[in-house]
C-alpha cells in the first residue's frame, strides 16, 4: 500500500455501520513533525515569565505595605512665629 | 502697577493671577499664554471679582513677541512652564522691553540659560529673578535663614515631597520626570559632580500632615544658585519623592527608560498613562494632598558642629504662587531693583521675605529634637 503524503502508511479500511475507520502506522519520523518541540518550550518560557512577574508584583506589594512600618520621627516640627522671624 | 502674567491659565498661573488681583498695588493685569480659552476663563474669573484684566495670546518661546507685550508693563511674571525652553526666551523678551522679569524657573538647564543673560540684564539695568517659587525660591531663603545660625555652611540638603493628588498640572508632571531623567548635579566633597538621578533612596521626615517620604537624588537649580552663594560648601544636593510610593516607583522606571529626556516623549507618556492615574491615586500609601519642603543645613558655629532644619507643607499652588506674587510686588513697585540676573535668596532679605509669606498664610516649621 502506498505511503500517504504525511509519510504514514495506510494499513487498511474498516466500515462498521456508518463509521469509516482508517488505521495508520506512523512513519518513524512522524512524531517529530506532529509534536513540534517549540510548543512546550514556549509554554515553559511563558510560565517562567508569569512566575517572575507574579514574584515581582508580590515584592512590590510588600514594599508598598512596608511603608506602614516607618521609623519613629526624628524630632518634632515647631512653627516659627512671625515675631521670631522679625525679632532680629 | 501693570503686570504681564505669562502662563496665566495654568494651575499655578491662576493662583498667581488671583494673588496679584488681591493686592492693592496692582491696578491692571494682562493674562498671556498660548491657549486662548484658558486665558479667557482666567480673565473672566478676575473680572467677576472686580479686577482690571485683559487677555493676550503670546508665544513665550519668542522673545520679540514677549517684548512687544511687555512694553508699558511694570513687571513681567512667568508661570509658563516647563521652563527648560521657556524661561530664557521670556527673560530675553523682558530685558529687550526694559521691564523687570521674574519666573518660577525650576529647571536646572533652563536656569543656567537665564543666568547667562546676566550681562545683558546689567547693561539694560533690568532686574531678572529666576526660580521664585518654592523650589527653588523658598528653599534658598530657608537655607539663608539657617546659615545665619550655623555661621559656616558645610552641608546643604534640599528635599521635596510632591503629591499626585496635589499637583495635577501637566507642566509639573513634565518637570518632575525631567528632574528624574537629567543627571543630578550635586556638590560632593567640595567638587561639582553629576550623579545618576532617581538614585540613592532615603527616607526624609517632612512636616505634618506628610511625615516620612522616600526621596531620591534629582537635578534641581538650587545646586547652581546656592553654590554661587556658598562656594566653600562641602556637600550640596537636591532630593525629590512622591508621597504616593507606587507612582514614584513607576516614575523612576519611566525616567530610567528615557522618558523625561524630551518634552514630546514625556507628554506622550503622560497622555498614555492618564487611564492608570486614578488607579495609582488609590494604591496605598496615599499622599497627603499637599507638598512639602525640607532644608537641612549643617555647619560650624565656632568649634561645635550645628545642624538646622526648616520645613513647610502646604498646597502646591499656594507654595509656588505666594513667593512669586510677593516678589512681583517688590519688583513692580521698584522697592527692590538691581540690574542683572538673581535668585531670590541673593536679592531679597530672607527674614523680611519669609515674614511676608507667613503673613500670607504659609507656615514655616523648624525641626526640634525629641517629642513635643
GROMACS .gro file of C-alpha atoms in nm:
model
  460
    1UNK     CA    1   0.000   0.000   0.000
    2UNK     CA    2   0.146   0.340  -0.090
    3UNK     CA    3   0.258   0.580   0.182
    4UNK     CA    4   0.037   0.886   0.239
    5UNK     CA    5   0.155   1.240   0.177
    6UNK     CA    6   0.222   1.280   0.554
    7UNK     CA    7   0.462   0.987   0.546
    8UNK     CA    8   0.231   0.745   0.730
    9UNK     CA    9   0.135   0.417   0.578
   10UNK     CA   10  -0.235   0.328   0.548
   11UNK     CA   11  -0.279  -0.030   0.670
   12UNK     CA   12  -0.646  -0.088   0.598
   13UNK     CA   13  -1.007   0.028   0.597
   14UNK     CA   14  -1.295  -0.093   0.810
   15UNK     CA   15  -1.656   0.021   0.769
   16UNK     CA   16  -1.866  -0.094   1.063
   17UNK     CA   17  -2.216   0.052   1.003
   18UNK     CA   18  -2.179   0.424   0.932
   19UNK     CA   19  -1.825   0.489   1.051
   20UNK     CA   20  -1.524   0.460   0.829
   21UNK     CA   21  -1.218   0.367   1.032
   22UNK     CA   22  -0.876   0.413   0.886
   23UNK     CA   23  -0.582   0.251   1.059
   24UNK     CA   24  -0.241   0.418   1.029
   25UNK     CA   25   0.108   0.304   1.107
   26UNK     CA   26   0.300   0.615   1.168
   27UNK     CA   27   0.624   0.674   0.984
   28UNK     CA   28   0.933   0.656   1.213
   29UNK     CA   29   0.983   1.033   1.195
   30UNK     CA   30   0.615   1.126   1.214
   31UNK     CA   31   0.614   1.213   1.587
   32UNK     CA   32   0.879   1.474   1.519
   33UNK     CA   33   0.658   1.663   1.277
   34UNK     CA   34   0.331   1.614   1.464
   35UNK     CA   35   0.463   1.730   1.805
   36UNK     CA   36   0.688   2.027   1.743
   37UNK     CA   37   0.943   2.098   2.018
   38UNK     CA   38   0.878   2.479   2.004
   39UNK     CA   39   0.538   2.442   2.173
   40UNK     CA   40   0.644   2.310   2.513
   41UNK     CA   41   0.943   2.546   2.507
   42UNK     CA   42   0.711   2.846   2.458
   43UNK     CA   43   0.483   2.716   2.734
   44UNK     CA   44   0.779   2.682   2.967
   45UNK     CA   45   0.903   3.033   2.887
   46UNK     CA   46   0.556   3.181   2.939
   47UNK     CA   47   0.520   3.001   3.272
   48UNK     CA   48   0.861   3.122   3.387
   49UNK     CA   49   0.771   3.479   3.281
   50UNK     CA   50   0.438   3.461   3.465
   51UNK     CA   51   0.609   3.331   3.782
   52UNK     CA   52   0.872   3.608   3.764
   53UNK     CA   53   0.604   3.875   3.707
   54UNK     CA   54   0.395   3.742   3.996
   55UNK     CA   55   0.706   3.741   4.217
   56UNK     CA   56   0.794   4.098   4.120
   57UNK     CA   57   0.437   4.213   4.184
   58UNK     CA   58   0.437   4.041   4.525
   59UNK     CA   59   0.766   4.207   4.616
   60UNK     CA   60   0.632   4.544   4.501
   61UNK     CA   61   0.315   4.495   4.707
   62UNK     CA   62   0.532   4.405   5.008
   63UNK     CA   63   0.740   4.720   4.951
   64UNK     CA   64   0.426   4.936   4.942
   65UNK     CA   65   0.287   4.768   5.254
   66UNK     CA   66   0.623   4.813   5.427
   67UNK     CA   67   0.552   5.187   5.416
   68UNK     CA   68   0.334   5.150   5.727
   69UNK     CA   69   0.638   5.023   5.922
   70UNK     CA   70   0.827   5.352   5.916
   71UNK     CA   71   1.081   5.458   6.178
   72UNK     CA   72   0.998   5.687   6.469
   73UNK     CA   73   1.002   6.059   6.379
   74UNK     CA   74   1.349   6.205   6.419
   75UNK     CA   75   1.209   6.500   6.617
   76UNK     CA   76   0.909   6.727   6.604
   77UNK     CA   77   0.818   7.024   6.389
   78UNK     CA   78   0.758   7.353   6.567
   79UNK     CA   79   0.605   7.655   6.393
   80UNK     CA   80   0.831   7.958   6.353
   81UNK     CA   81   0.636   8.265   6.459
   82UNK     CA   82   0.634   8.600   6.285
   83UNK     CA   83   0.782   8.762   6.598
   84UNK     CA   84   1.066   8.513   6.597
   85UNK     CA   85   1.149   8.597   6.236
   86UNK     CA   86   1.131   8.971   6.274
   87UNK     CA   87   1.297   8.981   6.617
   88UNK     CA   88   1.647   9.039   6.480
   89UNK     CA   89   0.113   9.890   3.868
   90UNK     CA   90   0.054   9.692   3.545
   91UNK     CA   91   0.156   9.325   3.540
   92UNK     CA   92   0.208   9.099   3.238
   93UNK     CA   93   0.147   8.743   3.355
   94UNK     CA   94   0.276   8.472   3.119
   95UNK     CA   95   0.120   8.127   3.156
   96UNK     CA   96  -0.173   8.266   3.349
   97UNK     CA   97  -0.412   7.983   3.265
   98UNK     CA   98  -0.221   7.700   3.434
   99UNK     CA   99  -0.269   7.564   3.784
  100UNK     CA  100  -0.011   7.798   3.943
  101UNK     CA  101  -0.082   8.080   3.694
  102UNK     CA  102  -0.445   8.104   3.808
  103UNK     CA  103  -0.340   8.114   4.172
  104UNK     CA  104  -0.083   8.386   4.093
  105UNK     CA  105  -0.337   8.590   3.898
  106UNK     CA  106  -0.579   8.581   4.192
  107UNK     CA  107  -0.298   8.668   4.435
  108UNK     CA  108  -0.192   8.965   4.224
  109UNK     CA  109  -0.550   9.085   4.173
  110UNK     CA  110  -0.600   9.086   4.550
  111UNK     CA  111  -0.306   9.325   4.603
  112UNK     CA  112  -0.385   9.696   4.617
  113UNK     CA  113  -0.059   9.782   4.433
  114UNK     CA  114  -0.179   9.602   4.117
  115UNK     CA  115  -0.407   9.816   3.901
  116UNK     CA  116  -0.402   9.617   3.575
  117UNK     CA  117  -0.334   9.257   3.476
  118UNK     CA  118  -0.260   9.120   3.130
  119UNK     CA  119  -0.307   8.742   3.127
  120UNK     CA  120  -0.098   8.593   2.848
  121UNK     CA  121  -0.039   8.244   2.716
  122UNK     CA  122  -0.082   8.007   2.423
  123UNK     CA  123  -0.431   7.874   2.493
  124UNK     CA  124  -0.690   8.142   2.428
  125UNK     CA  125  -0.974   7.950   2.600
  126UNK     CA  126  -0.777   7.909   2.925
  127UNK     CA  127  -0.672   8.275   2.927
  128UNK     CA  128  -1.028   8.394   2.862
  129UNK     CA  129  -1.151   8.179   3.150
  130UNK     CA  130  -0.891   8.329   3.390
  131UNK     CA  131  -0.973   8.683   3.274
  132UNK     CA  132  -1.347   8.626   3.326
  133UNK     CA  133  -1.284   8.496   3.678
  134UNK     CA  134  -1.069   8.800   3.761
  135UNK     CA  135  -1.321   9.046   3.612
  136UNK     CA  136  -1.602   8.884   3.814
  137UNK     CA  137  -1.404   8.977   4.126
  138UNK     CA  138  -1.366   9.336   4.012
  139UNK     CA  139  -1.010   9.321   3.876
  140UNK     CA  140  -0.900   9.505   3.559
  141UNK     CA  141  -0.776   9.220   3.340
  142UNK     CA  142  -0.728   9.161   2.967
  143UNK     CA  143  -0.622   8.855   2.763
  144UNK     CA  144  -0.326   8.827   2.521
  145UNK     CA  145  -0.209   8.534   2.309
  146UNK     CA  146   0.170   8.514   2.336
  147UNK     CA  147   0.421   8.251   2.228
  148UNK     CA  148   0.659   8.256   2.526
  149UNK     CA  149   0.936   8.091   2.324
  150UNK     CA  150   0.954   8.403   2.101
  151UNK     CA  151   1.146   8.686   2.280
  152UNK     CA  152   1.021   8.950   2.033
  153UNK     CA  153   0.659   8.859   2.098
  154UNK     CA  154   0.715   8.873   2.476
  155UNK     CA  155   0.892   9.211   2.438
  156UNK     CA  156   0.602   9.354   2.237
  157UNK     CA  157   0.352   9.262   2.511
  158UNK     CA  158   0.584   9.363   2.799
  159UNK     CA  159   0.610   9.725   2.672
  160UNK     CA  160   0.432   9.950   2.919
  161UNK     CA  161   0.411   9.690   3.196
  162UNK     CA  162   0.581   9.744   3.535
  163UNK     CA  163   0.680   9.382   3.573
  164UNK     CA  164   0.663   9.058   3.371
  165UNK     CA  165   0.583   8.743   3.569
  166UNK     CA  166   0.621   8.398   3.414
  167UNK     CA  167   0.442   8.081   3.520
  168UNK     CA  168   0.478   7.939   3.168
  169UNK     CA  169   0.638   7.602   3.227
  170UNK     CA  170   0.808   7.371   3.161
  171UNK     CA  171   1.090   7.622   3.196
  172UNK     CA  172   1.364   7.437   3.009
  173UNK     CA  173   1.268   7.604   2.680
  174UNK     CA  174   1.058   7.898   2.803
  175UNK     CA  175   1.239   8.077   3.086
  176UNK     CA  176   1.536   8.221   2.897
  177UNK     CA  177   1.329   8.331   2.594
  178UNK     CA  178   1.075   8.511   2.816
  179UNK     CA  179   1.357   8.676   3.014
  180UNK     CA  180   1.520   8.789   2.688
  181UNK     CA  181   1.191   8.950   2.582
  182UNK     CA  182   1.155   9.135   2.914
  183UNK     CA  183   1.517   9.259   2.901
  184UNK     CA  184   1.454   9.382   2.546
  185UNK     CA  185   1.148   9.575   2.667
  186UNK     CA  186   1.338   9.705   2.973
  187UNK     CA  187   1.083   9.556   3.216
  188UNK     CA  188   1.174   9.364   3.535
  189UNK     CA  189   1.118   8.989   3.499
  190UNK     CA  190   1.064   8.706   3.742
  191UNK     CA  191   0.969   8.343   3.696
  192UNK     CA  192   0.904   8.015   3.872
  193UNK     CA  193   1.201   7.873   3.672
  194UNK     CA  194   1.260   7.530   3.825
  195UNK     CA  195   1.466   7.359   3.556
  196UNK     CA  196   1.841   7.314   3.603
  197UNK     CA  197   1.933   7.371   3.237
  198UNK     CA  198   1.673   7.646   3.198
  199UNK     CA  199   1.816   7.832   3.499
  200UNK     CA  200   2.169   7.809   3.356
  201UNK     CA  201   2.041   7.967   3.033
  202UNK     CA  202   1.881   8.256   3.228
  203UNK     CA  203   2.198   8.311   3.435
  204UNK     CA  204   2.386   8.353   3.107
  205UNK     CA  205   2.171   8.664   3.042
  206UNK     CA  206   2.326   8.840   3.343
  207UNK     CA  207   2.545   9.074   3.139
  208UNK     CA  208   2.260   9.173   2.906
  209UNK     CA  209   2.038   9.243   3.209
  210UNK     CA  210   2.310   9.451   3.374
  211UNK     CA  211   2.365   9.657   3.059
  212UNK     CA  212   1.990   9.716   3.023
  213UNK     CA  213   1.963   9.774   3.402
  214UNK     CA  214   1.676   9.525   3.424
  215UNK     CA  215   1.618   9.314   3.737
  216UNK     CA  216   1.569   8.948   3.645
  217UNK     CA  217   1.482   8.690   3.912
  218UNK     CA  218   1.460   8.323   3.823
  219UNK     CA  219   1.339   8.043   4.047
  220UNK     CA  220   1.093   8.243   4.254
  221UNK     CA  221   0.856   7.962   4.356
  222UNK     CA  222   0.902   7.720   4.643
  223UNK     CA  223   1.183   7.511   4.496
  224UNK     CA  224   1.389   7.700   4.402
  225UNK     CA  225   1.276   8.011   4.584
  226UNK     CA  226   1.158   7.944   4.938
  227UNK     CA  227   1.422   7.671   4.972
  228UNK     CA  228   1.708   7.919   4.905
  229UNK     CA  229   1.559   8.166   5.155
  230UNK     CA  230   1.532   7.892   5.420
  231UNK     CA  231   1.896   7.796   5.358
  232UNK     CA  232   1.993   8.164   5.406
  233UNK     CA  233   1.790   8.174   5.729
  234UNK     CA  234   1.957   7.857   5.859
  235UNK     CA  235   2.300   7.986   5.756
  236UNK     CA  236   2.256   8.281   5.994
  237UNK     CA  237   2.266   8.030   6.282
  238UNK     CA  238   2.531   7.790   6.160
  239UNK     CA  239   2.771   8.072   6.066
  240UNK     CA  240   2.960   7.847   5.823
  241UNK     CA  241   2.772   7.631   5.573
  242UNK     CA  242   2.925   7.287   5.519
  243UNK     CA  243   2.643   7.058   5.407
  244UNK     CA  244   2.313   7.152   5.246
  245UNK     CA  245   2.036   6.912   5.155
  246UNK     CA  246   1.708   7.022   4.998
  247UNK     CA  247   1.422   6.772   4.988
  248UNK     CA  248   1.084   6.799   4.819
  249UNK     CA  249   0.781   6.578   4.882
  250UNK     CA  250   0.537   6.605   4.592
  251UNK     CA  251   0.189   6.456   4.574
  252UNK     CA  252  -0.005   6.330   4.272
  253UNK     CA  253  -0.325   6.442   4.441
  254UNK     CA  254  -0.194   6.796   4.496
  255UNK     CA  255   0.000   6.893   4.183
  256UNK     CA  256  -0.211   6.787   3.885
  257UNK     CA  257  -0.072   7.032   3.626
  258UNK     CA  258   0.082   6.876   3.315
  259UNK     CA  259   0.383   7.111   3.323
  260UNK     CA  260   0.453   6.998   3.682
  261UNK     CA  261   0.445   6.632   3.577
  262UNK     CA  262   0.678   6.701   3.283
  263UNK     CA  263   0.918   6.887   3.513
  264UNK     CA  264   0.908   6.606   3.769
  265UNK     CA  265   1.005   6.342   3.511
  266UNK     CA  266   1.271   6.573   3.363
  267UNK     CA  267   1.426   6.623   3.708
  268UNK     CA  268   1.446   6.244   3.747
  269UNK     CA  269   1.586   6.189   3.397
  270UNK     CA  270   1.856   6.458   3.398
  271UNK     CA  271   2.189   6.376   3.566
  272UNK     CA  272   2.170   6.511   3.920
  273UNK     CA  273   2.421   6.795   3.954
  274UNK     CA  274   2.549   6.799   4.311
  275UNK     CA  275   2.843   6.902   4.522
  276UNK     CA  276   3.028   6.615   4.682
  277UNK     CA  277   3.347   6.667   4.880
  278UNK     CA  278   3.380   7.028   4.753
  279UNK     CA  279   3.357   6.913   4.389
  280UNK     CA  280   3.066   6.965   4.149
  281UNK     CA  281   2.978   6.623   4.010
  282UNK     CA  282   2.696   6.465   3.813
  283UNK     CA  283   2.539   6.153   3.962
  284UNK     CA  284   2.254   5.945   3.816
  285UNK     CA  285   1.917   6.091   3.918
  286UNK     CA  286   1.643   5.881   4.080
  287UNK     CA  287   1.915   5.700   4.275
  288UNK     CA  288   2.030   5.684   4.639
  289UNK     CA  289   1.690   5.631   4.812
  290UNK     CA  290   1.646   5.780   5.159
  291UNK     CA  291   1.350   5.841   5.388
  292UNK     CA  292   1.304   6.207   5.480
  293UNK     CA  293   1.074   6.334   5.755
  294UNK     CA  294   0.851   6.625   5.645
  295UNK     CA  295   0.617   6.849   5.848
  296UNK     CA  296   0.262   6.724   5.915
  297UNK     CA  297   0.049   6.602   5.751
  298UNK     CA  298   0.316   6.449   5.524
  299UNK     CA  299   0.559   6.262   5.752
  300UNK     CA  300   0.811   6.017   5.606
  301UNK     CA  301   0.865   6.015   5.228
  302UNK     CA  302   1.119   5.815   5.030
  303UNK     CA  303   1.330   6.063   4.832
  304UNK     CA  304   1.584   6.028   4.551
  305UNK     CA  305   1.857   6.245   4.404
  306UNK     CA  306   1.741   6.482   4.133
  307UNK     CA  307   1.868   6.763   3.913
  308UNK     CA  308   1.736   7.093   4.051
  309UNK     CA  309   1.852   7.455   4.003
  310UNK     CA  310   1.923   7.528   4.373
  311UNK     CA  311   2.254   7.347   4.338
  312UNK     CA  312   2.377   7.602   4.083
  313UNK     CA  313   2.248   7.913   4.261
  314UNK     CA  314   2.346   7.808   4.616
  315UNK     CA  315   2.695   7.707   4.505
  316UNK     CA  316   2.748   8.070   4.396
  317UNK     CA  317   2.635   8.191   4.740
  318UNK     CA  318   2.827   7.928   4.941
  319UNK     CA  319   3.130   7.838   4.727
  320UNK     CA  320   3.310   7.660   5.017
  321UNK     CA  321   3.023   7.414   5.075
  322UNK     CA  322   3.134   7.051   5.121
  323UNK     CA  323   2.815   6.882   5.002
  324UNK     CA  324   2.502   7.016   4.837
  325UNK     CA  325   2.223   6.811   4.687
  326UNK     CA  326   1.855   6.812   4.595
  327UNK     CA  327   1.621   6.522   4.657
  328UNK     CA  328   1.264   6.458   4.547
  329UNK     CA  329   1.000   6.197   4.621
  330UNK     CA  330   0.633   6.133   4.560
  331UNK     CA  331   0.417   6.070   4.862
  332UNK     CA  332   0.240   5.804   4.653
  333UNK     CA  333   0.510   5.539   4.656
  334UNK     CA  334   0.366   5.323   4.376
  335UNK     CA  335   0.359   5.623   4.142
  336UNK     CA  336   0.715   5.711   4.244
  337UNK     CA  337   0.834   5.361   4.153
  338UNK     CA  338   0.669   5.389   3.811
  339UNK     CA  339   0.815   5.738   3.761
  340UNK     CA  340   1.164   5.601   3.836
  341UNK     CA  341   1.112   5.318   3.587
  342UNK     CA  342   0.990   5.569   3.326
  343UNK     CA  343   1.285   5.802   3.391
  344UNK     CA  344   1.524   5.506   3.367
  345UNK     CA  345   1.370   5.414   3.030
  346UNK     CA  346   1.448   5.761   2.896
  347UNK     CA  347   1.110   5.931   2.945
  348UNK     CA  348   1.185   6.285   3.059
  349UNK     CA  349   1.475   6.326   2.815
  350UNK     CA  350   1.247   6.502   2.568
  351UNK     CA  351   0.932   6.705   2.633
  352UNK     CA  352   0.738   6.542   2.348
  353UNK     CA  353   0.811   6.187   2.472
  354UNK     CA  354   0.720   6.288   2.827
  355UNK     CA  355   0.389   6.441   2.718
  356UNK     CA  356   0.306   6.128   2.512
  357UNK     CA  357   0.384   5.906   2.808
  358UNK     CA  358   0.169   6.120   3.037
  359UNK     CA  359  -0.119   6.106   2.788
  360UNK     CA  360  -0.092   5.725   2.767
  361UNK     CA  361  -0.074   5.690   3.145
  362UNK     CA  362  -0.387   5.900   3.204
  363UNK     CA  363  -0.620   5.595   3.243
  364UNK     CA  364  -0.380   5.445   3.502
  365UNK     CA  365  -0.369   5.759   3.717
  366UNK     CA  366  -0.696   5.709   3.908
  367UNK     CA  367  -0.571   5.359   3.997
  368UNK     CA  368  -0.235   5.497   4.118
  369UNK     CA  369  -0.419   5.757   4.327
  370UNK     CA  370  -0.587   5.471   4.517
  371UNK     CA  371  -0.285   5.244   4.572
  372UNK     CA  372  -0.161   5.279   4.932
  373UNK     CA  373   0.020   5.469   5.076
  374UNK     CA  374  -0.193   5.763   4.966
  375UNK     CA  375  -0.048   6.112   4.952
  376UNK     CA  376  -0.133   6.387   5.197
  377UNK     CA  377  -0.273   6.614   4.922
  378UNK     CA  378  -0.007   6.872   4.994
  379UNK     CA  379   0.353   6.944   4.901
  380UNK     CA  380   0.644   6.951   5.144
  381UNK     CA  381   0.980   7.126   5.156
  382UNK     CA  382   1.266   7.046   5.389
  383UNK     CA  383   1.601   7.219   5.410
  384UNK     CA  384   1.888   7.079   5.619
  385UNK     CA  385   2.194   7.293   5.677
  386UNK     CA  386   2.493   7.169   5.872
  387UNK     CA  387   2.776   7.398   5.964
  388UNK     CA  388   3.010   7.503   6.237
  389UNK     CA  389   2.944   7.767   6.498
  390UNK     CA  390   3.292   7.837   6.643
  391UNK     CA  391   3.420   7.490   6.734
  392UNK     CA  392   3.098   7.287   6.756
  393UNK     CA  393   2.900   7.138   6.471
  394UNK     CA  394   2.542   7.258   6.439
  395UNK     CA  395   2.251   7.148   6.227
  396UNK     CA  396   1.937   7.346   6.144
  397UNK     CA  397   1.633   7.208   5.960
  398UNK     CA  398   1.339   7.408   5.830
  399UNK     CA  399   1.030   7.277   5.657
  400UNK     CA  400   0.697   7.375   5.506
  401UNK     CA  401   0.386   7.186   5.400
  402UNK     CA  402   0.100   7.340   5.204
  403UNK     CA  403  -0.091   7.314   4.879
  404UNK     CA  404   0.142   7.309   4.578
  405UNK     CA  405  -0.018   7.608   4.404
  406UNK     CA  406  -0.004   7.825   4.718
  407UNK     CA  407   0.359   7.737   4.789
  408UNK     CA  408   0.455   7.832   4.433
  409UNK     CA  409   0.228   8.136   4.395
  410UNK     CA  410   0.278   8.328   4.721
  411UNK     CA  411   0.653   8.396   4.682
  412UNK     CA  412   0.603   8.487   4.316
  413UNK     CA  413   0.328   8.737   4.400
  414UNK     CA  414   0.535   8.892   4.681
  415UNK     CA  415   0.842   8.920   4.455
  416UNK     CA  416   0.631   9.073   4.175
  417UNK     CA  417   0.512   9.346   4.414
  418UNK     CA  418   0.871   9.414   4.528
  419UNK     CA  419   0.998   9.445   4.170
  420UNK     CA  420   0.692   9.615   4.020
  421UNK     CA  421   0.690   9.891   4.281
  422UNK     CA  422   1.073   9.923   4.248
  423UNK     CA  423   1.118   9.863   4.621
  424UNK     CA  424   1.384   9.618   4.500
  425UNK     CA  425   1.577   9.698   4.185
  426UNK     CA  426   1.920   9.571   4.084
  427UNK     CA  427   2.022   9.522   3.719
  428UNK     CA  428   2.129   9.163   3.646
  429UNK     CA  429   2.007   8.806   3.690
  430UNK     CA  430   1.945   8.697   4.050
  431UNK     CA  431   1.796   8.421   4.258
  432UNK     CA  432   1.555   8.519   4.540
  433UNK     CA  433   1.798   8.435   4.822
  434UNK     CA  434   2.055   8.676   4.674
  435UNK     CA  435   1.812   8.960   4.603
  436UNK     CA  436   1.564   8.961   4.892
  437UNK     CA  437   1.632   8.983   5.264
  438UNK     CA  438   1.532   8.631   5.385
  439UNK     CA  439   1.368   8.722   5.718
  440UNK     CA  440   1.153   9.000   5.575
  441UNK     CA  441   1.053   8.796   5.270
  442UNK     CA  442   0.964   8.485   5.475
  443UNK     CA  443   0.771   8.705   5.719
  444UNK     CA  444   0.559   8.831   5.430
  445UNK     CA  445   0.488   8.467   5.331
  446UNK     CA  446   0.381   8.388   5.688
  447UNK     CA  447   0.159   8.696   5.668
  448UNK     CA  448   0.011   8.546   5.350
  449UNK     CA  449  -0.084   8.227   5.536
  450UNK     CA  450   0.214   7.991   5.492
  451UNK     CA  451   0.368   7.816   5.793
  452UNK     CA  452   0.745   7.794   5.838
  453UNK     CA  453   0.836   7.496   6.058
  454UNK     CA  454   1.155   7.412   6.239
  455UNK     CA  455   1.269   7.062   6.337
  456UNK     CA  456   1.340   7.032   6.709
  457UNK     CA  457   1.485   6.726   6.883
  458UNK     CA  458   1.265   6.496   7.092
  459UNK     CA  459   0.889   6.484   7.126
  460UNK     CA  460   0.674   6.798   7.156
   0.00000   0.00000   0.00000
